[in-house]
Coordinates of C-alpha atoms (C1' of nucleotides) in Angstrom, one line a residue:
Chain A
X1424 CA 10.2 -20.9 -32.1
X1425 CA 10.1 -17.5 -33.3
X1426 CA 13.2 -15.7 -32.1
X1427 CA 12.8 -12.4 -34.3
X1428 CA 13.1 -9.2 -32.2
X1429 CA 9.6 -7.7 -31.2
X1430 CA 8.8 -4.7 -33.3
X1431 CA 8.3 -1.2 -32.1
X1432 CA 5.6 0.8 -34.0
X1433 CA 5.7 4.3 -34.1
X1434 CA 3.1 5.8 -32.3
X1435 CA 2.1 9.7 -31.7
X1436 CA 1.2 8.7 -28.3
X1437 CA 4.8 7.5 -27.4
X1438 CA 6.4 10.3 -29.4
X1439 CA 4.4 13.1 -27.7
X1440 CA 4.9 11.3 -24.1
X1441 CA 8.7 11.5 -24.9
X1442 CA 8.6 15.0 -25.9
X1443 CA 6.5 16.2 -22.7
X1444 CA 9.4 14.3 -20.5
X1445 CA 12.0 15.9 -22.3
X1446 CA 10.5 19.6 -21.9
X1447 CA 10.5 19.8 -18.5
X1448 CA 12.7 19.6 -15.4
X1449 CA 10.0 19.4 -12.7
X1450 CA 10.8 15.3 -12.7
X1451 CA 7.0 14.7 -13.4
X1452 CA 5.2 11.4 -12.2
X1453 CA 3.1 9.7 -14.5
X1454 CA 0.2 11.5 -13.5
X1455 CA 1.5 14.9 -14.4
X1456 CA 2.8 13.3 -17.6
X1457 CA -0.8 12.4 -18.2
X1458 CA -2.4 15.7 -17.9
X1459 CA 0.2 17.2 -19.7
X1460 CA 0.0 14.8 -22.6
X1461 CA -4.1 15.1 -22.5
X1462 CA -3.7 18.8 -23.6
X1463 CA -2.2 17.6 -26.8
X1464 CA -3.8 14.3 -26.9
X1465 CA -6.9 14.7 -25.2
X1466 CA -8.1 11.3 -25.0
X1467 CA -5.1 9.6 -24.3
X1468 CA -5.3 7.2 -21.6
X1469 CA -3.8 6.6 -18.0
X1470 CA -2.8 2.9 -19.2
X1471 CA -1.1 4.3 -22.3
X1472 CA 1.1 6.8 -20.6
X1473 CA 2.3 4.1 -17.8
X1474 CA 3.0 1.8 -20.7
X1475 CA 5.0 4.1 -22.8
X1476 CA 6.9 5.4 -19.9
X1477 CA 8.1 2.0 -19.1
X1478 CA 8.9 1.6 -22.7
X1479 CA 10.7 4.7 -22.9
X1480 CA 12.7 3.9 -19.8
X1481 CA 13.4 0.4 -21.0
X1482 CA 14.7 1.9 -24.2
X1483 CA 16.9 4.3 -22.1
X1484 CA 15.4 7.3 -23.8
X1485 CA 14.3 8.5 -20.0
X1486 CA 15.1 7.8 -16.6
X1487 CA 13.4 6.6 -13.8
X1488 CA 13.9 7.6 -10.3
X1489 CA 12.8 5.4 -7.2
X1490 CA 12.7 2.1 -8.5
X1491 CA 10.9 0.4 -5.8
X1492 CA 7.8 1.9 -4.8
X1493 CA 7.6 -0.1 -1.5
X1494 CA 8.6 2.0 1.9
X1495 CA 11.1 0.2 3.8
X1496 CA 12.3 0.5 7.4
X1497 CA 15.8 0.1 9.2
X1498 CA 16.0 -0.2 13.0
X1499 CA 19.5 0.8 12.9
X1500 CA 19.0 4.9 12.8
X1501 CA 22.9 5.0 12.9
X1502 CA 24.9 6.9 9.9
X1503 CA 24.9 4.3 7.2
X1504 CA 23.8 3.9 3.3
X1505 CA 22.2 1.0 1.7
X1506 CA 23.4 -1.3 -1.2
X1507 CA 20.7 -3.4 -3.1
X1508 CA 21.6 -6.4 -4.9
X1509 CA 19.4 -6.4 -8.4
X1510 CA 19.6 -10.1 -8.2
X1511 CA 18.5 -11.5 -4.8
X1512 CA 16.8 -8.1 -3.8
X1513 CA 18.6 -8.3 -0.6
X1514 CA 19.4 -4.9 1.3
X1515 CA 22.9 -4.3 2.9
X1516 CA 23.9 -1.8 5.0
X1517 CA 27.4 0.0 4.1
X1518 CA 29.7 2.6 5.1
X1519 CA 30.1 5.6 3.1
X1520 CA 33.9 6.6 3.7
X1521 CA 33.4 10.6 4.1
X1522 CA 30.0 12.3 3.9
X1523 CA 31.6 15.4 4.5
X1524 CA 31.9 15.8 0.7
X1525 CA 28.0 15.9 0.4
X1526 CA 28.0 18.9 2.8
X1527 CA 30.5 21.0 1.0
X1528 CA 29.0 20.2 -2.5
X1529 CA 25.7 21.3 -1.1
X1530 CA 26.8 24.4 0.0
X1531 CA 27.9 25.3 -3.4
X1532 CA 24.3 24.9 -4.6
X1533 CA 23.1 26.8 -1.8
X1534 CA 21.2 23.8 -0.4
X1535 CA 20.4 23.6 3.2
X1536 CA 21.0 19.7 3.6
X1537 CA 19.1 17.7 5.8
X1538 CA 19.4 14.3 4.8
X1539 CA 21.4 11.9 2.5
X1540 CA 20.1 8.9 0.6
X1541 CA 22.4 7.3 -1.3
X1542 CA 21.4 4.0 -2.5
X1543 CA 23.5 2.0 -4.4
X1544 CA 22.2 -1.2 -6.8
X1545 CA 24.3 -3.9 -8.3
X1546 CA 25.2 -7.6 -7.7
X1547 CA 26.5 -8.6 -4.3
X1548 CA 29.1 -10.9 -3.5
X1549 CA 27.0 -14.1 -2.9
X1550 CA 25.1 -13.4 -6.5
X1551 CA 28.4 -13.0 -8.2
X1552 CA 30.0 -16.3 -6.6
X1553 CA 27.1 -18.4 -7.6
Chain B
X732 CA -6.0 26.8 23.0
X733 CA -4.7 23.6 24.7
X734 CA -0.9 23.5 23.7
X735 CA 0.2 20.6 25.7
X736 CA 2.2 18.1 24.0
X737 CA 0.2 15.0 23.0
X738 CA 1.1 12.0 25.2
X739 CA 2.2 8.6 24.2
X740 CA 1.3 5.8 26.0
X741 CA 2.6 2.4 26.1
X742 CA 1.2 -0.4 23.9
X743 CA 2.5 -4.0 23.9
X744 CA 1.9 -3.4 20.1
X745 CA 4.0 -0.7 19.4
X746 CA 6.8 -2.2 21.8
X747 CA 6.6 -5.5 19.7
X748 CA 7.0 -3.8 16.5
X749 CA 10.0 -1.8 17.5
X750 CA 11.5 -5.1 18.6
X751 CA 10.8 -6.7 15.5
X752 CA 12.5 -4.1 13.3
X753 CA 15.4 -3.9 15.8
X754 CA 15.9 -7.6 15.4
X755 CA 16.5 -8.0 11.9
X756 CA 18.6 -6.7 9.1
X757 CA 16.6 -7.5 6.2
X758 CA 15.3 -3.7 5.9
X759 CA 11.7 -5.0 5.9
X760 CA 8.5 -3.6 4.8
X761 CA 5.4 -2.9 6.5
X762 CA 3.9 -6.4 5.4
X763 CA 7.1 -8.3 6.6
X764 CA 6.9 -6.7 9.9
X765 CA 3.3 -7.5 10.2
X766 CA 3.7 -11.0 9.6
X767 CA 6.4 -11.3 12.1
X768 CA 4.6 -9.4 14.7
X769 CA 1.4 -11.8 14.4
X770 CA 3.9 -14.4 15.3
X771 CA 3.9 -13.0 18.7
X772 CA 0.3 -10.9 18.6
X773 CA -1.5 -12.9 16.6
X774 CA -4.7 -10.7 15.8
X775 CA -2.7 -7.6 15.5
X776 CA -3.9 -5.5 12.7
X777 CA -2.4 -4.2 9.6
X778 CA -3.4 -0.8 10.4
X779 CA -1.7 -0.9 13.8
X780 CA 1.6 -1.6 12.0
X781 CA 1.5 1.3 9.7
X782 CA 0.7 3.6 12.4
X783 CA 3.0 2.7 14.7
X784 CA 5.9 2.1 12.0
X785 CA 5.1 6.1 11.1
X786 CA 5.4 6.8 15.0
X787 CA 8.4 5.2 15.4
X788 CA 9.8 7.1 12.2
X789 CA 8.6 10.3 13.9
X790 CA 10.2 9.7 17.2
X791 CA 13.4 8.8 15.7
X792 CA 13.6 5.3 16.4
X793 CA 13.6 3.7 13.2
X794 CA 14.5 4.9 9.8
X795 CA 12.3 4.9 6.8
X796 CA 14.1 4.3 3.4
X797 CA 12.2 5.5 0.4
X798 CA 10.2 8.6 1.3
X799 CA 8.1 9.1 -1.6
X800 CA 6.4 6.0 -3.1
X801 CA 5.5 7.6 -6.4
X802 CA 7.8 6.7 -9.1
X803 CA 9.3 10.0 -11.2
X804 CA 10.9 10.3 -14.2
X805 CA 13.7 12.5 -15.6
X806 CA 14.3 13.3 -19.7
X807 CA 17.8 14.1 -18.8
X808 CA 19.6 10.8 -19.1
X809 CA 23.1 12.4 -18.6
X810 CA 25.1 11.4 -15.6
X811 CA 23.5 13.5 -12.4
X812 CA 22.0 13.0 -9.0
X813 CA 18.9 14.8 -7.5
X814 CA 18.1 16.9 -4.4
X815 CA 14.8 17.6 -3.3
X816 CA 13.4 20.2 -1.3
X817 CA 11.1 19.1 1.6
X818 CA 9.5 22.9 1.8
X819 CA 8.3 22.9 -1.7
X820 CA 8.5 19.3 -3.1
X821 CA 10.5 20.7 -6.2
X822 CA 13.6 18.2 -7.7
X823 CA 16.8 19.6 -8.7
X824 CA 19.2 18.2 -10.9
X825 CA 22.9 18.2 -9.4
X826 CA 26.3 17.1 -10.1
X827 CA 28.2 15.3 -7.9
X828 CA 32.1 16.0 -7.9
X829 CA 33.1 12.9 -8.7
X830 CA 31.1 9.5 -8.8
X831 CA 34.5 7.6 -8.8
X832 CA 34.7 7.2 -5.2
X833 CA 31.7 5.1 -4.8
X834 CA 33.3 2.5 -7.4
X835 CA 36.3 2.5 -5.3
X836 CA 34.2 2.3 -2.2
X837 CA 32.1 -0.6 -3.7
X838 CA 35.3 -2.7 -4.4
X839 CA 35.9 -3.0 -1.0
X840 CA 32.8 -4.3 0.0
X841 CA 32.9 -6.8 -3.2
X842 CA 30.0 -5.6 -4.8
X843 CA 29.5 -5.1 -8.4
X844 CA 28.0 -1.6 -8.7
X845 CA 25.6 -0.9 -11.6
X846 CA 23.9 2.3 -10.5
X847 CA 24.1 5.1 -8.0
X848 CA 21.1 6.8 -6.7
X849 CA 22.3 9.8 -4.6
X850 CA 19.4 11.8 -3.2
X851 CA 20.1 14.7 -1.1
X852 CA 16.9 16.3 1.0
X853 CA 16.9 19.5 2.6
X854 CA 15.7 23.0 2.0
X855 CA 16.6 25.4 -1.6
X856 CA 17.8 28.2 -2.2
X857 CA 14.4 29.9 -2.7
X858 CA 12.5 28.4 0.5
X859 CA 15.5 29.5 2.5
X860 CA 14.9 33.2 1.4
X861 CA 11.6 33.5 2.0
Chain C
dA957 C1' -5.6 -3.7 -51.2
dA958 C1' -5.5 -7.2 -47.6
dG959 C1' -3.3 -9.1 -43.8
dT960 C1' -1.1 -9.4 -39.1
dT961 C1' -0.3 -7.4 -34.9
dA962 C1' 1.4 -3.7 -31.7
dA963 C1' -0.8 0.3 -29.9
dT964 C1' -4.6 2.0 -28.2
dA965 C1' -8.9 3.7 -25.1
dG966 C1' -11.6 2.1 -21.7
dT967 C1' -12.2 0.0 -17.6
dA968 C1' -11.4 -3.5 -14.0
dA969 C1' -8.0 -5.2 -10.8
dT970 C1' -4.3 -5.3 -7.7
dA971 C1' -1.1 -3.7 -4.0
dG972 C1' 0.6 -0.6 -0.5
dT973 C1' -1.0 2.8 2.5
dT974 C1' -4.5 5.6 4.8
dA975 C1' -9.1 6.6 7.2
dC976 C1' -12.8 5.7 9.8
dT977 C1' -15.8 3.7 13.7
dG978 C1' -16.9 1.9 17.7
dT979 C1' -14.1 -0.5 21.3
dT980 C1' -10.5 -1.6 24.4
dA981 C1' -7.1 -0.2 27.9
dT982 C1' -3.3 3.2 29.7
dG983 C1' -2.4 6.6 32.7
dT984 C1' -4.7 10.5 35.5
dT985 C1' -7.5 12.3 39.2
dT986 C1' -10.2 12.3 42.2
Chain D
dA1242 C1' -9.8 1.9 44.6
dA1243 C1' -13.4 4.0 41.0
dA1244 C1' -14.4 7.1 37.6
dC1245 C1' -12.8 9.5 34.0
dA1246 C1' -10.6 11.2 29.3
dT1247 C1' -8.6 9.8 25.8
dA1248 C1' -4.4 6.9 22.8
dA1249 C1' -4.4 2.9 20.6
dC1250 C1' -6.7 -0.8 19.0
dA1251 C1' -9.3 -4.5 15.6
dG1252 C1' -11.2 -4.5 11.7
dT1253 C1' -13.1 -2.6 7.4
dA1254 C1' -13.5 0.9 4.0
dA1255 C1' -11.5 4.1 1.2
dC1256 C1' -8.0 5.7 -1.6
dT1257 C1' -3.9 6.0 -4.8
dA1258 C1' -0.6 4.5 -7.9
dT1259 C1' 0.3 1.1 -11.0
dT1260 C1' -0.9 -3.0 -13.9
dA1261 C1' -3.8 -6.1 -16.1
dC1262 C1' -7.3 -7.2 -19.7
dT1263 C1' -10.4 -6.4 -24.0
dA1264 C1' -12.4 -5.1 -27.8
dT1265 C1' -11.0 -1.7 -31.4
dT1266 C1' -7.6 1.1 -34.1
dA1267 C1' -3.9 2.0 -36.8
dA1268 C1' 1.1 0.7 -38.3
dC1269 C1' 4.0 -1.9 -41.0
dT1270 C1' 4.6 -5.9 -44.4
dT1271 C1' 3.4 -8.6 -48.3

DNA sequence: AAGTTAATAGTAATAGTTACTGTTATGTTT
DNA sequence: AAACATAACAGTAACTATTACTATTAACTT
């Protein structure tokens, strides 16, 4: 059983993709990165962009926003936030102590806030115990 | 030009979908709602489920989590949160005053927190001014 | 220089969601 | 109560974001 760590080779494609993501503040999606990278490497393929973005996320060199692509619904329209257990995938409703801190914080930034979406992720009690 | 408000008619399908979503705490996705609703209305179509879920969200009777399906990336791996302008769609990096409040808050709930994802949505300075 | 295999380009497949089309049924008007 | 207008439907096709597959290319090792 070969337990050597998988070697990561250099590739111009990955290096360019990293530079593209690091060079902007627009929080791009994969397609934006693809189009920008094609300006430098015209025949790069979309699959390569996705593969490398995922690798760069895994190696901690870039961040990924929105882990779950799927939309989810909640019949409870009262004010609350969400916690998702990364082990069992369950969603929990949680109550944030005081949302007013966001309001004052937003005013400082000159934003007019319409909604908060606080999602915490981690391990729930059940999964910690077992 | 007809400016009458669009009338919403009653349908057993929509009513059942609403009950299904309101009857659970699992924060279901569309497919779960579809399967559950089919136990009551066996020949309901998936399109009907999606259409009604969206309508129920619009009329404020249920909540939608994760507005944007698309994944986005960020070359800035430093600690920060995000604000999205619903008018122009732009994402802004923002600094939350003190994330430690989430930690203490999470301890109360017996969760082991691995990551925070705070996303604020609203209107940005630019769009407010113009 | 030869060999190994990670990474690639290009394409096919998958999953979640929306759009389309002809039919059904709700609410309204005679 | 019958006729009407159209919201909503079931069923299916289309679309979009993402992943998987395959034969080829090119980094690194020996």
